[in-house]
Amino acid sequence: MEYDIIVIGGGIAGLSAGLTAARAGRSVAIVTGGVPGGELLNIEKVDGVPGHEDGIAGYDLAPIAQEQAVNAGAELAMDEAESLSADGEGWVVGTASGPMKARGIVLATGARLKKLGVPGEAEFTGRGVSHCATCDGPLLRGKVAVVAGGGDSAMQEALTLAQHCAQVVMVEQAAALTGQRAYADLVAAEPKITVLAGRRVAAIEGDAKVERVVLDDGTAIDAAGTFAFVGLDANVALAQGVVDLADDGRIATDAALRTSARGIVAAGNCRNGNGWRAASAMGDGASAVATLGRYLDSGEWA
């Protein structure tokens, strides 16, 4: 199982990288870590993607990108990448199905939602604590939901929940919402959404399921659901000890998306400097492969 390029990560950055590599005539495998799509699969509307003026659902965008990559010649390995180690001038990716080798590696391992880290969060996961308004919003029809966070994702989830819930309370620790103005305007115009700024969730309580959310000032909100969107943590466990990390914990790259390790580039949310947007992740995937292509042809890294 030897390739020119192995892409580690099946989100939109990884799928874009695989598509670009296959179209360039490179032999490429995408180690998806399960179902391709990553965090996009939980997003009802992805804005800012060229060609989709009204946005596109993440659970539509990801399968489209996957199909394009496979049709172009990329192979999908539905495994987790368990290890990454040097092998002469190339690299070996360890998986449950066996080792895979390539001269070039694209780290597109993405990110995961941060936890609130409050009492009740783990206990009520799947019983009122959720990260998918599209999935669980219909179960809260006519009820109250709390969204922790004030960025783009939090506002999108609140707007989705407002289609089902009687009321949506956004709890943002900053003095105001922090996401794009376009979303903030929609939130302000939605009468079902209330924004509590300068607060944070302190605990989630209930018996068999979520019944109330307690804030740091002691306020208790009777709610049947809690959705946390307080930021992202990059998935960099595989990269640690292999490439340098930046101060923010993400993978450090230069302007060409090269890492500190020869033959390894990084793309998408896992790399320092990426803007946490689907469109920028797609661009990263294509740019990272262009850098690897020059390396594979010339042998020159810097």
PDB file of N, CA, C and O in Angstrom, residues 40-46 55-60 133-135 156-157 159-160 163-164:
ATOM      1  N   LEU A  40     -18.553  18.967   9.484  1.00  0.00           N
ATOM      2  CA  LEU A  40     -19.528  19.515   8.535  1.00  0.00           C
ATOM      3  C   LEU A  40     -20.824  18.728   8.508  1.00  0.00           C
ATOM      4  O   LEU A  40     -21.883  19.264   8.161  1.00  0.00           O
ATOM      5  N   LEU A  41     -20.763  17.458   8.857  1.00  0.00           N
ATOM      6  CA  LEU A  41     -21.949  16.618   8.783  1.00  0.00           C
ATOM      7  C   LEU A  41     -23.052  17.083   9.725  1.00  0.00           C
ATOM      8  O   LEU A  41     -24.215  16.724   9.556  1.00  0.00           O
ATOM      9  N   ASN A  42     -22.694  17.900  10.724  1.00  0.00           N
ATOM     10  CA  ASN A  42     -23.685  18.390  11.684  1.00  0.00           C
ATOM     11  C   ASN A  42     -24.154  19.807  11.374  1.00  0.00           C
ATOM     12  O   ASN A  42     -24.919  20.382  12.150  1.00  0.00           O
ATOM     13  N   ILE A  43     -23.692  20.377  10.257  1.00  0.00           N
ATOM     14  CA  ILE A  43     -24.011  21.773   9.949  1.00  0.00           C
ATOM     15  C   ILE A  43     -25.076  21.838   8.865  1.00  0.00           C
ATOM     16  O   ILE A  43     -24.915  21.281   7.775  1.00  0.00           O
ATOM     17  N   GLU A  44     -26.166  22.516   9.185  1.00  0.00           N
ATOM     18  CA  GLU A  44     -27.291  22.590   8.259  1.00  0.00           C
ATOM     19  C   GLU A  44     -27.016  23.516   7.081  1.00  0.00           C
ATOM     20  O   GLU A  44     -27.512  23.295   5.977  1.00  0.00           O
ATOM     21  N   LYS A  45     -26.214  24.573   7.309  1.00  0.00           N
ATOM     22  CA  LYS A  45     -25.976  25.530   6.236  1.00  0.00           C
ATOM     23  C   LYS A  45     -24.548  26.053   6.311  1.00  0.00           C
ATOM     24  O   LYS A  45     -24.165  26.661   7.299  1.00  0.00           O
ATOM     25  N   VAL A  46     -23.780  25.788   5.261  1.00  0.00           N
ATOM     26  CA  VAL A  46     -22.409  26.299   5.155  1.00  0.00           C
ATOM     27  C   VAL A  46     -22.438  27.475   4.189  1.00  0.00           C
ATOM     28  O   VAL A  46     -22.767  27.323   3.011  1.00  0.00           O
ATOM     29  N   GLY A  55     -25.926  29.144   0.355  1.00  0.00           N
ATOM     30  CA  GLY A  55     -25.362  28.185   1.285  1.00  0.00           C
ATOM     31  C   GLY A  55     -25.676  26.753   0.880  1.00  0.00           C
ATOM     32  O   GLY A  55     -26.485  26.507  -0.021  1.00  0.00           O
ATOM     33  N   ILE A  56     -25.034  25.816   1.538  1.00  0.00           N
ATOM     34  CA  ILE A  56     -25.253  24.394   1.266  1.00  0.00           C
ATOM     35  C   ILE A  56     -25.107  23.641   2.574  1.00  0.00           C
ATOM     36  O   ILE A  56     -24.250  23.968   3.414  1.00  0.00           O
ATOM     37  N   ALA A  57     -25.932  22.652   2.778  1.00  0.00           N
ATOM     38  CA  ALA A  57     -25.842  21.841   3.992  1.00  0.00           C
ATOM     39  C   ALA A  57     -24.520  21.083   4.020  1.00  0.00           C
ATOM     40  O   ALA A  57     -24.082  20.533   2.997  1.00  0.00           O
ATOM     41  N   GLY A  58     -23.890  21.024   5.188  1.00  0.00           N
ATOM     42  CA  GLY A  58     -22.634  20.293   5.309  1.00  0.00           C
ATOM     43  C   GLY A  58     -22.786  18.830   4.977  1.00  0.00           C
ATOM     44  O   GLY A  58     -21.884  18.205   4.398  1.00  0.00           O
ATOM     45  N   TYR A  59     -23.946  18.259   5.319  1.00  0.00           N
ATOM     46  CA  TYR A  59     -24.180  16.842   5.032  1.00  0.00           C
ATOM     47  C   TYR A  59     -24.463  16.599   3.556  1.00  0.00           C
ATOM     48  O   TYR A  59     -24.578  15.457   3.125  1.00  0.00           O
ATOM     49  N   ASP A  60     -24.573  17.669   2.768  1.00  0.00           N
ATOM     50  CA  ASP A  60     -24.621  17.546   1.308  1.00  0.00           C
ATOM     51  C   ASP A  60     -23.249  17.834   0.702  1.00  0.00           C
ATOM     52  O   ASP A  60     -22.802  17.136  -0.216  1.00  0.00           O
ATOM     53  N   ALA A 133     -28.135  20.726  16.224  1.00  0.00           N
ATOM     54  CA  ALA A 133     -29.499  21.259  16.227  1.00  0.00           C
ATOM     55  C   ALA A 133     -30.338  20.620  15.133  1.00  0.00           C
ATOM     56  O   ALA A 133     -31.541  20.406  15.308  1.00  0.00           O
ATOM     57  N   THR A 134     -29.716  20.310  14.006  1.00  0.00           N
ATOM     58  CA  THR A 134     -30.454  19.676  12.920  1.00  0.00           C
ATOM     59  C   THR A 134     -30.981  18.312  13.337  1.00  0.00           C
ATOM     60  O   THR A 134     -32.116  17.938  13.020  1.00  0.00           O
ATOM     61  N   CYS A 135     -30.159  17.577  14.101  1.00  0.00           N
ATOM     62  CA  CYS A 135     -30.559  16.239  14.537  1.00  0.00           C
ATOM     63  C   CYS A 135     -31.595  16.289  15.646  1.00  0.00           C
ATOM     64  O   CYS A 135     -32.595  15.565  15.616  1.00  0.00           O
ATOM     65  N   GLN A 156     -25.644  29.933  14.150  1.00  0.00           N
ATOM     66  CA  GLN A 156     -26.313  29.055  13.187  1.00  0.00           C
ATOM     67  C   GLN A 156     -27.188  28.025  13.893  1.00  0.00           C
ATOM     68  O   GLN A 156     -28.320  27.757  13.480  1.00  0.00           O
ATOM     69  N   GLU A 157     -26.659  27.440  14.973  1.00  0.00           N
ATOM     70  CA  GLU A 157     -27.432  26.450  15.713  1.00  0.00           C
ATOM     71  C   GLU A 157     -28.657  27.087  16.353  1.00  0.00           C
ATOM     72  O   GLU A 157     -29.742  26.498  16.368  1.00  0.00           O
ATOM     73  N   LEU A 159     -30.328  29.674  15.311  1.00  0.00           N
ATOM     74  CA  LEU A 159     -31.307  29.952  14.261  1.00  0.00           C
ATOM     75  C   LEU A 159     -32.029  28.675  13.826  1.00  0.00           C
ATOM     76  O   LEU A 159     -33.235  28.692  13.554  1.00  0.00           O
ATOM     77  N   THR A 160     -31.307  27.568  13.771  1.00  0.00           N
ATOM     78  CA  THR A 160     -31.933  26.287  13.437  1.00  0.00           C
ATOM     79  C   THR A 160     -32.904  25.866  14.538  1.00  0.00           C
ATOM     80  O   THR A 160     -34.026  25.423  14.264  1.00  0.00           O
ATOM     81  N   GLN A 163     -36.432  27.304  14.729  1.00  0.00           N
ATOM     82  CA  GLN A 163     -37.459  26.759  13.850  1.00  0.00           C
ATOM     83  C   GLN A 163     -38.343  25.742  14.575  1.00  0.00           C
ATOM     84  O   GLN A 163     -39.433  25.409  14.103  1.00  0.00           O
ATOM     85  N   HIS A 164     -37.862  25.242  15.710  1.00  0.00           N
ATOM     86  CA  HIS A 164     -38.577  24.187  16.430  1.00  0.00           C
ATOM     87  C   HIS A 164     -38.971  24.596  17.849  1.00  0.00           C
ATOM     88  O   HIS A 164     -40.052  24.238  18.315  1.00  0.00           O
TER      89      HIS A 164
END
